Each structure stands twice: as C-alpha cells, then as structure tokens.
C-alpha cells in the first residue's frame, strides 16, 4: 500500500471539503484541545500529510528539543506505516525527513521576526517551507499585533501556519479563555474532543463562513487518522 492511502485517511481531506478548501496558503490556523487529547499528534499529522505530498514543512518547537520533536515524528510515522502496511516504508521515511526541518527556540522572546529569519534560512538552504507548525507558542501571552504579524507573514510567504493551544477542559463549546484574543486573528479554528471510541474534530471558525455546525469528523484515537467506515 502506498502513501496515497495515508493521505486519503488524513482528516484534512474532509476539512478541505467542509472548510472551503481547508486552511489555505496565507492563513493562520488554531487547534484547541484539553490536556492529552492529541494536539501534538494532530499537528504532526498535518505536517506528515503535507510531507507525503512533497511539501516542505518547518516545525518550530518552543517547548521541546529538536531530538524530542524528531522522535515524536518517528513514532507517529511508524504508527501510520504500521496501520497502513505502507510499501517502501524506509524510502518514504527518508523522503519525509528530507522535506521536514525542525528548529527549537526558547519561548521567551520568540516572535514573527524570528520565524521570518528561520524561514529565510530554510529558503537559503534550498528548501522554502510551505507549511509551518508552531508548537508551544503562547497565544494568550502574545500581543494582538504579534498575531497579526504572524498572519501577515503567512500571506507574504504564501504559507499555512498552524498553532495549538491547551485549555483546561475537554468539552469546548466556545473559544476558551486560554486563547485570549478571540477568533479574529485566526482564519480557521479547530477543536479536538475525546469520545468513547474516537476523537471528535470540529470547527469553531471556518474563514468567513458563518455556519460551521455541519463539520464533525471522527478520528482514530491512536493515529488521529480518519476512522475506518
């Protein structure tokens, strides 16, 4: 079985249908979930989906080391490959590693200017990222202008930028106070909630679409891929 099977089971396929094409270049996406529900596996899954389609990804870790983040990718990839009985697993893994860059920073003082510099360095090395995963970013502690700068950077560089926020509750009916800035800085806001047999993924914001009630996706609790029908 080839990597197209994994792409087909990515929750992004349904998000692309239900969210006016998904996040899209030039946009800022937010994933919100309670502790241990799966924010990091989901974001790594977003990255792997793009990597398997040949898109370079930059993962910026503000709360983990490069080694820890790389090991996490390896664990998720192994789960994916085992789940899909992936052909040429070693070759695909090499391609994923080649297209993915990981940079670690301390959270204090990290801003859009430092992300811009990281993107510039990646581009000068011959691999301009198309997707940025920004993990451990303090959304609530950031100034509104700083979030605006990140969004402007996404538009300028034609990137998709994904950020995650941990909240103190597993059930999220509205944007939690841990986000701190309301919906305006973000183009897409997704929520992960635990269920008895799956993780539920739904949208709180879909660009300018006022109706997000119909987007409900069930994910495998281990891989966060779409559950099999």
JSON list of C-alpha atoms in Angstrom, two decimals:
[
{"chain": "A", "resi": 1, "resn": "UNK", "atom": "CA", "xyz": [0.00, 0.00, 0.00]},
{"chain": "A", "resi": 2, "resn": "UNK", "atom": "CA", "xyz": [1.41, 3.44, -0.89]},
{"chain": "A", "resi": 3, "resn": "UNK", "atom": "CA", "xyz": [1.39, 6.78, 0.91]},
{"chain": "A", "resi": 4, "resn": "UNK", "atom": "CA", "xyz": [-1.70, 7.96, -1.01]},
{"chain": "A", "resi": 5, "resn": "UNK", "atom": "CA", "xyz": [-3.73, 5.74, 1.33]},
{"chain": "A", "resi": 6, "resn": "UNK", "atom": "CA", "xyz": [-2.49, 7.74, 4.31]},
{"chain": "A", "resi": 7, "resn": "UNK", "atom": "CA", "xyz": [-3.29, 10.99, 2.54]},
{"chain": "A", "resi": 8, "resn": "UNK", "atom": "CA", "xyz": [-6.80, 9.71, 1.86]},
{"chain": "A", "resi": 9, "resn": "UNK", "atom": "CA", "xyz": [-7.33, 8.97, 5.56]},
{"chain": "A", "resi": 10, "resn": "UNK", "atom": "CA", "xyz": [-5.99, 12.31, 6.74]},
{"chain": "A", "resi": 11, "resn": "UNK", "atom": "CA", "xyz": [-8.69, 14.43, 8.41]},
{"chain": "A", "resi": 12, "resn": "UNK", "atom": "CA", "xyz": [-7.50, 17.25, 6.16]},
{"chain": "A", "resi": 13, "resn": "UNK", "atom": "CA", "xyz": [-9.35, 15.64, 3.23]},
{"chain": "A", "resi": 14, "resn": "UNK", "atom": "CA", "xyz": [-12.69, 16.19, 4.94]},
{"chain": "A", "resi": 15, "resn": "UNK", "atom": "CA", "xyz": [-11.59, 19.57, 6.21]},
{"chain": "A", "resi": 16, "resn": "UNK", "atom": "CA", "xyz": [-10.76, 20.60, 2.67]},
{"chain": "A", "resi": 17, "resn": "UNK", "atom": "CA", "xyz": [-14.29, 19.69, 1.64]},
{"chain": "A", "resi": 18, "resn": "UNK", "atom": "CA", "xyz": [-16.00, 21.20, 4.66]},
{"chain": "A", "resi": 19, "resn": "UNK", "atom": "CA", "xyz": [-13.81, 24.25, 5.24]},
{"chain": "A", "resi": 20, "resn": "UNK", "atom": "CA", "xyz": [-13.79, 25.99, 1.88]},
{"chain": "A", "resi": 21, "resn": "UNK", "atom": "CA", "xyz": [-10.57, 24.25, 0.86]},
{"chain": "A", "resi": 22, "resn": "UNK", "atom": "CA", "xyz": [-9.02, 23.73, 4.28]},
{"chain": "A", "resi": 23, "resn": "UNK", "atom": "CA", "xyz": [-6.72, 26.30, 5.88]},
{"chain": "A", "resi": 24, "resn": "UNK", "atom": "CA", "xyz": [-5.15, 27.51, 2.65]},
{"chain": "A", "resi": 25, "resn": "UNK", "atom": "CA", "xyz": [-1.97, 29.46, 1.99]},
{"chain": "A", "resi": 26, "resn": "UNK", "atom": "CA", "xyz": [-1.65, 32.84, 3.64]},
{"chain": "A", "resi": 27, "resn": "UNK", "atom": "CA", "xyz": [-3.76, 31.80, 6.61]},
{"chain": "A", "resi": 28, "resn": "UNK", "atom": "CA", "xyz": [-3.36, 31.16, 10.32]},
{"chain": "A", "resi": 29, "resn": "UNK", "atom": "CA", "xyz": [-4.92, 28.04, 11.85]},
{"chain": "A", "resi": 30, "resn": "UNK", "atom": "CA", "xyz": [-5.51, 27.22, 15.51]},
{"chain": "A", "resi": 31, "resn": "UNK", "atom": "CA", "xyz": [-6.07, 23.80, 17.13]},
{"chain": "A", "resi": 32, "resn": "UNK", "atom": "CA", "xyz": [-7.60, 23.80, 20.63]},
{"chain": "A", "resi": 33, "resn": "UNK", "atom": "CA", "xyz": [-7.87, 20.80, 22.95]},
{"chain": "A", "resi": 34, "resn": "UNK", "atom": "CA", "xyz": [-7.67, 19.75, 26.58]},
{"chain": "A", "resi": 35, "resn": "UNK", "atom": "CA", "xyz": [-4.55, 18.13, 28.04]},
{"chain": "A", "resi": 36, "resn": "UNK", "atom": "CA", "xyz": [-3.61, 14.81, 26.50]},
{"chain": "A", "resi": 37, "resn": "UNK", "atom": "CA", "xyz": [-6.34, 14.84, 23.85]},
{"chain": "A", "resi": 38, "resn": "UNK", "atom": "CA", "xyz": [-3.96, 15.00, 20.92]},
{"chain": "A", "resi": 39, "resn": "UNK", "atom": "CA", "xyz": [-2.90, 18.48, 19.82]},
{"chain": "A", "resi": 40, "resn": "UNK", "atom": "CA", "xyz": [0.68, 17.46, 19.02]},
{"chain": "A", "resi": 41, "resn": "UNK", "atom": "CA", "xyz": [-0.26, 14.22, 17.19]},
{"chain": "A", "resi": 42, "resn": "UNK", "atom": "CA", "xyz": [-2.80, 16.17, 15.17]},
{"chain": "A", "resi": 43, "resn": "UNK", "atom": "CA", "xyz": [-0.27, 18.85, 14.18]},
{"chain": "A", "resi": 44, "resn": "UNK", "atom": "CA", "xyz": [2.34, 16.21, 13.35]},
{"chain": "A", "resi": 45, "resn": "UNK", "atom": "CA", "xyz": [-0.35, 14.52, 11.28]},
{"chain": "A", "resi": 46, "resn": "UNK", "atom": "CA", "xyz": [-0.98, 17.78, 9.44]},
{"chain": "A", "resi": 47, "resn": "UNK", "atom": "CA", "xyz": [2.75, 18.03, 8.76]},
{"chain": "A", "resi": 48, "resn": "UNK", "atom": "CA", "xyz": [3.03, 14.41, 7.62]},
{"chain": "A", "resi": 49, "resn": "UNK", "atom": "CA", "xyz": [0.08, 14.83, 5.28]},
{"chain": "A", "resi": 50, "resn": "UNK", "atom": "CA", "xyz": [1.89, 17.68, 3.54]},
{"chain": "A", "resi": 51, "resn": "UNK", "atom": "CA", "xyz": [5.26, 15.93, 3.64]},
{"chain": "A", "resi": 52, "resn": "UNK", "atom": "CA", "xyz": [3.78, 12.84, 1.99]},
{"chain": "A", "resi": 53, "resn": "UNK", "atom": "CA", "xyz": [2.55, 15.12, -0.79]},
{"chain": "A", "resi": 54, "resn": "UNK", "atom": "CA", "xyz": [6.01, 16.59, -1.28]},
{"chain": "A", "resi": 55, "resn": "UNK", "atom": "CA", "xyz": [5.51, 19.91, 0.53]},
{"chain": "A", "resi": 56, "resn": "UNK", "atom": "CA", "xyz": [8.40, 21.14, 2.71]},
{"chain": "A", "resi": 57, "resn": "UNK", "atom": "CA", "xyz": [7.42, 21.69, 6.36]},
{"chain": "A", "resi": 58, "resn": "UNK", "atom": "CA", "xyz": [9.12, 23.72, 9.08]},
{"chain": "A", "resi": 59, "resn": "UNK", "atom": "CA", "xyz": [8.29, 22.61, 12.62]},
{"chain": "A", "resi": 60, "resn": "UNK", "atom": "CA", "xyz": [9.17, 25.22, 15.24]},
{"chain": "A", "resi": 61, "resn": "UNK", "atom": "CA", "xyz": [9.30, 23.77, 18.76]},
{"chain": "A", "resi": 62, "resn": "UNK", "atom": "CA", "xyz": [9.19, 26.25, 21.62]},
{"chain": "A", "resi": 63, "resn": "UNK", "atom": "CA", "xyz": [8.71, 23.75, 24.42]},
{"chain": "A", "resi": 64, "resn": "UNK", "atom": "CA", "xyz": [10.73, 20.73, 23.23]},
{"chain": "A", "resi": 65, "resn": "UNK", "atom": "CA", "xyz": [14.16, 19.91, 21.87]},
{"chain": "A", "resi": 66, "resn": "UNK", "atom": "CA", "xyz": [14.84, 19.07, 18.24]},
{"chain": "A", "resi": 67, "resn": "UNK", "atom": "CA", "xyz": [15.66, 15.48, 19.23]},
{"chain": "A", "resi": 68, "resn": "UNK", "atom": "CA", "xyz": [12.40, 15.06, 21.13]},
{"chain": "A", "resi": 69, "resn": "UNK", "atom": "CA", "xyz": [10.36, 16.52, 18.28]},
{"chain": "A", "resi": 70, "resn": "UNK", "atom": "CA", "xyz": [12.11, 14.34, 15.70]},
{"chain": "A", "resi": 71, "resn": "UNK", "atom": "CA", "xyz": [11.49, 11.26, 17.83]},
{"chain": "A", "resi": 72, "resn": "UNK", "atom": "CA", "xyz": [7.82, 12.18, 18.04]},
{"chain": "A", "resi": 73, "resn": "UNK", "atom": "CA", "xyz": [7.61, 12.37, 14.25]},
{"chain": "A", "resi": 74, "resn": "UNK", "atom": "CA", "xyz": [9.26, 8.96, 14.03]},
{"chain": "A", "resi": 75, "resn": "UNK", "atom": "CA", "xyz": [6.73, 7.48, 16.46]},
{"chain": "A", "resi": 76, "resn": "UNK", "atom": "CA", "xyz": [3.73, 8.92, 14.61]},
{"chain": "A", "resi": 77, "resn": "UNK", "atom": "CA", "xyz": [5.15, 7.88, 11.25]},
{"chain": "A", "resi": 78, "resn": "UNK", "atom": "CA", "xyz": [5.73, 4.33, 12.49]},
{"chain": "A", "resi": 79, "resn": "UNK", "atom": "CA", "xyz": [2.13, 4.19, 13.71]},
{"chain": "A", "resi": 80, "resn": "UNK", "atom": "CA", "xyz": [0.94, 5.44, 10.33]},
{"chain": "A", "resi": 81, "resn": "UNK", "atom": "CA", "xyz": [3.10, 3.00, 8.39]},
{"chain": "A", "resi": 82, "resn": "UNK", "atom": "CA", "xyz": [2.08, 0.04, 10.55]},
{"chain": "A", "resi": 83, "resn": "UNK", "atom": "CA", "xyz": [-1.58, 0.98, 10.35]},
{"chain": "A", "resi": 84, "resn": "UNK", "atom": "CA", "xyz": [-1.46, 1.29, 6.55]},
{"chain": "A", "resi": 85, "resn": "UNK", "atom": "CA", "xyz": [1.01, -1.55, 5.82]},
{"chain": "A", "resi": 86, "resn": "UNK", "atom": "CA", "xyz": [2.98, 1.04, 3.88]},
{"chain": "A", "resi": 87, "resn": "UNK", "atom": "CA", "xyz": [5.10, -0.19, 0.99]},
{"chain": "A", "resi": 88, "resn": "UNK", "atom": "CA", "xyz": [8.70, 1.09, 0.82]},
{"chain": "A", "resi": 89, "resn": "UNK", "atom": "CA", "xyz": [8.43, 2.42, 4.35]},
{"chain": "A", "resi": 90, "resn": "UNK", "atom": "CA", "xyz": [12.15, 3.19, 4.62]},
{"chain": "A", "resi": 91, "resn": "UNK", "atom": "CA", "xyz": [12.19, 5.15, 1.35]},
{"chain": "A", "resi": 92, "resn": "UNK", "atom": "CA", "xyz": [9.11, 7.15, 2.30]},
{"chain": "A", "resi": 93, "resn": "UNK", "atom": "CA", "xyz": [10.59, 7.88, 5.73]},
{"chain": "A", "resi": 94, "resn": "UNK", "atom": "CA", "xyz": [13.77, 9.23, 4.12]},
{"chain": "A", "resi": 95, "resn": "UNK", "atom": "CA", "xyz": [11.72, 11.49, 1.85]},
{"chain": "A", "resi": 96, "resn": "UNK", "atom": "CA", "xyz": [9.73, 12.78, 4.85]},
{"chain": "A", "resi": 97, "resn": "UNK", "atom": "CA", "xyz": [12.91, 13.53, 6.80]},
{"chain": "A", "resi": 98, "resn": "UNK", "atom": "CA", "xyz": [14.42, 15.31, 3.80]},
{"chain": "A", "resi": 99, "resn": "UNK", "atom": "CA", "xyz": [11.45, 17.65, 3.41]},
{"chain": "A", "resi": 100, "resn": "UNK", "atom": "CA", "xyz": [11.00, 18.39, 7.12]},
{"chain": "A", "resi": 101, "resn": "UNK", "atom": "CA", "xyz": [13.05, 20.85, 9.15]},
{"chain": "A", "resi": 102, "resn": "UNK", "atom": "CA", "xyz": [12.84, 21.24, 12.92]},
{"chain": "A", "resi": 103, "resn": "UNK", "atom": "CA", "xyz": [14.06, 24.29, 14.81]},
{"chain": "A", "resi": 104, "resn": "UNK", "atom": "CA", "xyz": [13.89, 24.74, 18.58]},
{"chain": "A", "resi": 105, "resn": "UNK", "atom": "CA", "xyz": [13.73, 28.08, 20.37]},
{"chain": "A", "resi": 106, "resn": "UNK", "atom": "CA", "xyz": [13.07, 29.21, 23.91]},
{"chain": "A", "resi": 107, "resn": "UNK", "atom": "CA", "xyz": [9.52, 30.55, 24.27]},
{"chain": "A", "resi": 108, "resn": "UNK", "atom": "CA", "xyz": [10.68, 33.84, 25.77]},
{"chain": "A", "resi": 109, "resn": "UNK", "atom": "CA", "xyz": [11.11, 36.46, 23.10]},
{"chain": "A", "resi": 110, "resn": "UNK", "atom": "CA", "xyz": [10.06, 34.31, 20.18]},
{"chain": "A", "resi": 111, "resn": "UNK", "atom": "CA", "xyz": [8.13, 36.39, 17.66]},
{"chain": "A", "resi": 112, "resn": "UNK", "atom": "CA", "xyz": [7.24, 36.73, 14.00]},
{"chain": "A", "resi": 113, "resn": "UNK", "atom": "CA", "xyz": [10.64, 38.28, 13.27]},
{"chain": "A", "resi": 114, "resn": "UNK", "atom": "CA", "xyz": [12.43, 35.15, 14.48]},
{"chain": "A", "resi": 115, "resn": "UNK", "atom": "CA", "xyz": [10.08, 32.97, 12.45]},
{"chain": "A", "resi": 116, "resn": "UNK", "atom": "CA", "xyz": [10.76, 35.13, 9.41]},
{"chain": "A", "resi": 117, "resn": "UNK", "atom": "CA", "xyz": [14.50, 34.64, 9.94]},
{"chain": "A", "resi": 118, "resn": "UNK", "atom": "CA", "xyz": [14.04, 30.86, 10.25]},
{"chain": "A", "resi": 119, "resn": "UNK", "atom": "CA", "xyz": [12.05, 30.76, 7.02]},
{"chain": "A", "resi": 120, "resn": "UNK", "atom": "CA", "xyz": [14.74, 32.84, 5.31]},
{"chain": "A", "resi": 121, "resn": "UNK", "atom": "CA", "xyz": [17.45, 30.44, 6.44]},
{"chain": "A", "resi": 122, "resn": "UNK", "atom": "CA", "xyz": [15.46, 27.44, 5.22]},
{"chain": "A", "resi": 123, "resn": "UNK", "atom": "CA", "xyz": [14.90, 29.13, 1.87]},
{"chain": "A", "resi": 124, "resn": "UNK", "atom": "CA", "xyz": [18.59, 29.99, 1.52]},
{"chain": "A", "resi": 125, "resn": "UNK", "atom": "CA", "xyz": [19.38, 26.34, 2.18]},
{"chain": "A", "resi": 126, "resn": "UNK", "atom": "CA", "xyz": [17.23, 25.46, -0.82]},
{"chain": "A", "resi": 127, "resn": "UNK", "atom": "CA", "xyz": [14.01, 24.34, 0.84]},
{"chain": "A", "resi": 128, "resn": "UNK", "atom": "CA", "xyz": [11.43, 27.06, 1.39]},
{"chain": "A", "resi": 129, "resn": "UNK", "atom": "CA", "xyz": [8.71, 25.73, 3.70]},
{"chain": "A", "resi": 130, "resn": "UNK", "atom": "CA", "xyz": [5.10, 25.74, 2.55]},
{"chain": "A", "resi": 131, "resn": "UNK", "atom": "CA", "xyz": [3.71, 24.79, 5.96]},
{"chain": "A", "resi": 132, "resn": "UNK", "atom": "CA", "xyz": [4.82, 25.93, 9.42]},
{"chain": "A", "resi": 133, "resn": "UNK", "atom": "CA", "xyz": [3.89, 24.11, 12.63]},
{"chain": "A", "resi": 134, "resn": "UNK", "atom": "CA", "xyz": [4.36, 26.46, 15.59]},
{"chain": "A", "resi": 135, "resn": "UNK", "atom": "CA", "xyz": [4.25, 24.35, 18.75]},
{"chain": "A", "resi": 136, "resn": "UNK", "atom": "CA", "xyz": [4.37, 25.75, 22.27]},
{"chain": "A", "resi": 137, "resn": "UNK", "atom": "CA", "xyz": [3.56, 29.31, 21.21]},
{"chain": "A", "resi": 138, "resn": "UNK", "atom": "CA", "xyz": [1.92, 31.37, 23.98]},
{"chain": "A", "resi": 139, "resn": "UNK", "atom": "CA", "xyz": [-1.12, 32.67, 22.14]},
{"chain": "A", "resi": 140, "resn": "UNK", "atom": "CA", "xyz": [-2.73, 34.28, 25.18]},
{"chain": "A", "resi": 141, "resn": "UNK", "atom": "CA", "xyz": [0.52, 35.98, 26.16]},
{"chain": "A", "resi": 142, "resn": "UNK", "atom": "CA", "xyz": [1.18, 37.38, 22.71]},
{"chain": "A", "resi": 143, "resn": "UNK", "atom": "CA", "xyz": [0.16, 40.88, 21.74]},
{"chain": "A", "resi": 144, "resn": "UNK", "atom": "CA", "xyz": [-2.63, 41.14, 19.20]},
{"chain": "A", "resi": 145, "resn": "UNK", "atom": "CA", "xyz": [-0.21, 42.90, 16.86]},
{"chain": "A", "resi": 146, "resn": "UNK", "atom": "CA", "xyz": [2.17, 39.94, 17.09]},
{"chain": "A", "resi": 147, "resn": "UNK", "atom": "CA", "xyz": [-0.55, 37.55, 15.92]},
{"chain": "A", "resi": 148, "resn": "UNK", "atom": "CA", "xyz": [-1.26, 39.99, 13.13]},
{"chain": "A", "resi": 149, "resn": "UNK", "atom": "CA", "xyz": [2.42, 39.85, 12.17]},
{"chain": "A", "resi": 150, "resn": "UNK", "atom": "CA", "xyz": [2.28, 36.05, 12.01]},
{"chain": "A", "resi": 151, "resn": "UNK", "atom": "CA", "xyz": [-0.77, 36.23, 9.78]},
{"chain": "A", "resi": 152, "resn": "UNK", "atom": "CA", "xyz": [0.92, 38.83, 7.57]},
{"chain": "A", "resi": 153, "resn": "UNK", "atom": "CA", "xyz": [3.98, 36.60, 7.33]},
{"chain": "A", "resi": 154, "resn": "UNK", "atom": "CA", "xyz": [1.79, 33.69, 6.21]},
{"chain": "A", "resi": 155, "resn": "UNK", "atom": "CA", "xyz": [0.33, 35.84, 3.44]},
{"chain": "A", "resi": 156, "resn": "UNK", "atom": "CA", "xyz": [3.67, 37.32, 2.40]},
{"chain": "A", "resi": 157, "resn": "UNK", "atom": "CA", "xyz": [5.43, 33.94, 2.22]},
{"chain": "A", "resi": 158, "resn": "UNK", "atom": "CA", "xyz": [2.36, 32.04, 0.96]},
{"chain": "A", "resi": 159, "resn": "UNK", "atom": "CA", "xyz": [2.44, 29.72, 3.96]},
{"chain": "A", "resi": 160, "resn": "UNK", "atom": "CA", "xyz": [-0.02, 27.82, 6.07]},
{"chain": "A", "resi": 161, "resn": "UNK", "atom": "CA", "xyz": [0.78, 28.38, 9.75]},
{"chain": "A", "resi": 162, "resn": "UNK", "atom": "CA", "xyz": [-0.73, 26.09, 12.40]},
{"chain": "A", "resi": 163, "resn": "UNK", "atom": "CA", "xyz": [-0.66, 26.85, 16.14]},
{"chain": "A", "resi": 164, "resn": "UNK", "atom": "CA", "xyz": [-2.07, 24.87, 19.07]},
{"chain": "A", "resi": 165, "resn": "UNK", "atom": "CA", "xyz": [-3.48, 25.94, 22.44]},
{"chain": "A", "resi": 166, "resn": "UNK", "atom": "CA", "xyz": [-4.10, 23.76, 25.50]},
{"chain": "A", "resi": 167, "resn": "UNK", "atom": "CA", "xyz": [-7.17, 24.51, 27.59]},
{"chain": "A", "resi": 168, "resn": "UNK", "atom": "CA", "xyz": [-8.34, 23.21, 30.96]},
{"chain": "A", "resi": 169, "resn": "UNK", "atom": "CA", "xyz": [-11.46, 21.43, 29.79]},
{"chain": "A", "resi": 170, "resn": "UNK", "atom": "CA", "xyz": [-12.11, 18.52, 27.44]},
{"chain": "A", "resi": 171, "resn": "UNK", "atom": "CA", "xyz": [-15.51, 19.84, 26.30]},
{"chain": "A", "resi": 172, "resn": "UNK", "atom": "CA", "xyz": [-15.21, 23.05, 24.32]},
{"chain": "A", "resi": 173, "resn": "UNK", "atom": "CA", "xyz": [-18.42, 24.74, 23.25]},
{"chain": "A", "resi": 174, "resn": "UNK", "atom": "CA", "xyz": [-16.84, 28.12, 22.59]},
{"chain": "A", "resi": 175, "resn": "UNK", "atom": "CA", "xyz": [-13.42, 29.65, 22.31]},
{"chain": "A", "resi": 176, "resn": "UNK", "atom": "CA", "xyz": [-11.71, 29.15, 25.72]},
{"chain": "A", "resi": 177, "resn": "UNK", "atom": "CA", "xyz": [-10.07, 31.97, 27.69]},
{"chain": "A", "resi": 178, "resn": "UNK", "atom": "CA", "xyz": [-6.65, 30.36, 27.09]},
{"chain": "A", "resi": 179, "resn": "UNK", "atom": "CA", "xyz": [-6.76, 31.75, 23.54]},
{"chain": "A", "resi": 180, "resn": "UNK", "atom": "CA", "xyz": [-7.08, 35.27, 24.90]},
{"chain": "A", "resi": 181, "resn": "UNK", "atom": "CA", "xyz": [-7.64, 37.17, 21.65]},
{"chain": "A", "resi": 182, "resn": "UNK", "atom": "CA", "xyz": [-10.96, 35.93, 20.33]},
{"chain": "A", "resi": 183, "resn": "UNK", "atom": "CA", "xyz": [-11.43, 34.50, 16.85]},
{"chain": "A", "resi": 184, "resn": "UNK", "atom": "CA", "xyz": [-10.29, 37.48, 14.81]},
{"chain": "A", "resi": 185, "resn": "UNK", "atom": "CA", "xyz": [-6.56, 36.68, 14.44]},
{"chain": "A", "resi": 186, "resn": "UNK", "atom": "CA", "xyz": [-7.29, 33.19, 13.08]},
{"chain": "A", "resi": 187, "resn": "UNK", "atom": "CA", "xyz": [-8.75, 32.05, 9.78]},
{"chain": "A", "resi": 188, "resn": "UNK", "atom": "CA", "xyz": [-9.61, 28.51, 10.93]},
{"chain": "A", "resi": 189, "resn": "UNK", "atom": "CA", "xyz": [-10.14, 27.26, 14.49]},
{"chain": "A", "resi": 190, "resn": "UNK", "atom": "CA", "xyz": [-10.47, 23.53, 15.17]},
{"chain": "A", "resi": 191, "resn": "UNK", "atom": "CA", "xyz": [-11.39, 21.72, 18.37]},
{"chain": "A", "resi": 192, "resn": "UNK", "atom": "CA", "xyz": [-10.39, 18.19, 19.43]},
{"chain": "A", "resi": 193, "resn": "UNK", "atom": "CA", "xyz": [-12.58, 16.44, 22.00]},
{"chain": "A", "resi": 194, "resn": "UNK", "atom": "CA", "xyz": [-12.28, 12.90, 23.39]},
{"chain": "A", "resi": 195, "resn": "UNK", "atom": "CA", "xyz": [-15.10, 10.44, 22.76]},
{"chain": "A", "resi": 196, "resn": "UNK", "atom": "CA", "xyz": [-15.73, 6.86, 23.91]},
{"chain": "A", "resi": 197, "resn": "UNK", "atom": "CA", "xyz": [-14.32, 5.31, 20.72]},
{"chain": "A", "resi": 198, "resn": "UNK", "atom": "CA", "xyz": [-12.83, 8.19, 18.76]},
{"chain": "A", "resi": 199, "resn": "UNK", "atom": "CA", "xyz": [-11.53, 11.73, 18.99]},
{"chain": "A", "resi": 200, "resn": "UNK", "atom": "CA", "xyz": [-14.02, 14.23, 17.67]},
{"chain": "A", "resi": 201, "resn": "UNK", "atom": "CA", "xyz": [-12.78, 17.03, 15.44]},
{"chain": "A", "resi": 202, "resn": "UNK", "atom": "CA", "xyz": [-14.99, 20.01, 14.73]},
{"chain": "A", "resi": 203, "resn": "UNK", "atom": "CA", "xyz": [-14.66, 23.63, 13.69]},
{"chain": "A", "resi": 204, "resn": "UNK", "atom": "CA", "xyz": [-15.29, 26.78, 15.69]},
{"chain": "A", "resi": 205, "resn": "UNK", "atom": "CA", "xyz": [-14.32, 29.03, 12.77]},
{"chain": "A", "resi": 206, "resn": "UNK", "atom": "CA", "xyz": [-14.19, 28.49, 9.03]},
{"chain": "A", "resi": 207, "resn": "UNK", "atom": "CA", "xyz": [-12.79, 31.63, 7.40]},
{"chain": "A", "resi": 208, "resn": "UNK", "atom": "CA", "xyz": [-15.80, 33.93, 6.90]},
{"chain": "A", "resi": 209, "resn": "UNK", "atom": "CA", "xyz": [-18.37, 31.13, 6.75]},
{"chain": "A", "resi": 210, "resn": "UNK", "atom": "CA", "xyz": [-20.99, 31.75, 9.47]},
{"chain": "A", "resi": 211, "resn": "UNK", "atom": "CA", "xyz": [-22.20, 28.13, 9.55]},
{"chain": "A", "resi": 212, "resn": "UNK", "atom": "CA", "xyz": [-19.71, 25.60, 10.92]},
{"chain": "A", "resi": 213, "resn": "UNK", "atom": "CA", "xyz": [-22.23, 23.28, 12.57]},
{"chain": "A", "resi": 214, "resn": "UNK", "atom": "CA", "xyz": [-22.02, 20.55, 9.94]},
{"chain": "A", "resi": 215, "resn": "UNK", "atom": "CA", "xyz": [-18.31, 19.80, 10.26]},
{"chain": "A", "resi": 216, "resn": "UNK", "atom": "CA", "xyz": [-17.87, 16.79, 12.55]},
{"chain": "A", "resi": 217, "resn": "UNK", "atom": "CA", "xyz": [-15.02, 14.33, 11.96]},
{"chain": "A", "resi": 218, "resn": "UNK", "atom": "CA", "xyz": [-14.23, 11.14, 13.90]},
{"chain": "A", "resi": 219, "resn": "UNK", "atom": "CA", "xyz": [-10.54, 10.32, 14.31]},
{"chain": "A", "resi": 220, "resn": "UNK", "atom": "CA", "xyz": [-8.77, 7.15, 15.37]},
{"chain": "A", "resi": 221, "resn": "UNK", "atom": "CA", "xyz": [-7.65, 7.86, 18.99]},
{"chain": "A", "resi": 222, "resn": "UNK", "atom": "CA", "xyz": [-4.19, 6.39, 18.35]},
{"chain": "A", "resi": 223, "resn": "UNK", "atom": "CA", "xyz": [-3.22, 7.76, 14.95]},
{"chain": "A", "resi": 224, "resn": "UNK", "atom": "CA", "xyz": [-5.70, 10.67, 14.65]},
{"chain": "A", "resi": 225, "resn": "UNK", "atom": "CA", "xyz": [-6.40, 9.49, 11.12]},
{"chain": "A", "resi": 226, "resn": "UNK", "atom": "CA", "xyz": [-9.99, 9.24, 9.93]},
{"chain": "A", "resi": 227, "resn": "UNK", "atom": "CA", "xyz": [-11.72, 6.24, 11.43]},
{"chain": "A", "resi": 228, "resn": "UNK", "atom": "CA", "xyz": [-12.43, 3.41, 9.04]},
{"chain": "A", "resi": 229, "resn": "UNK", "atom": "CA", "xyz": [-16.02, 3.13, 7.89]}
]
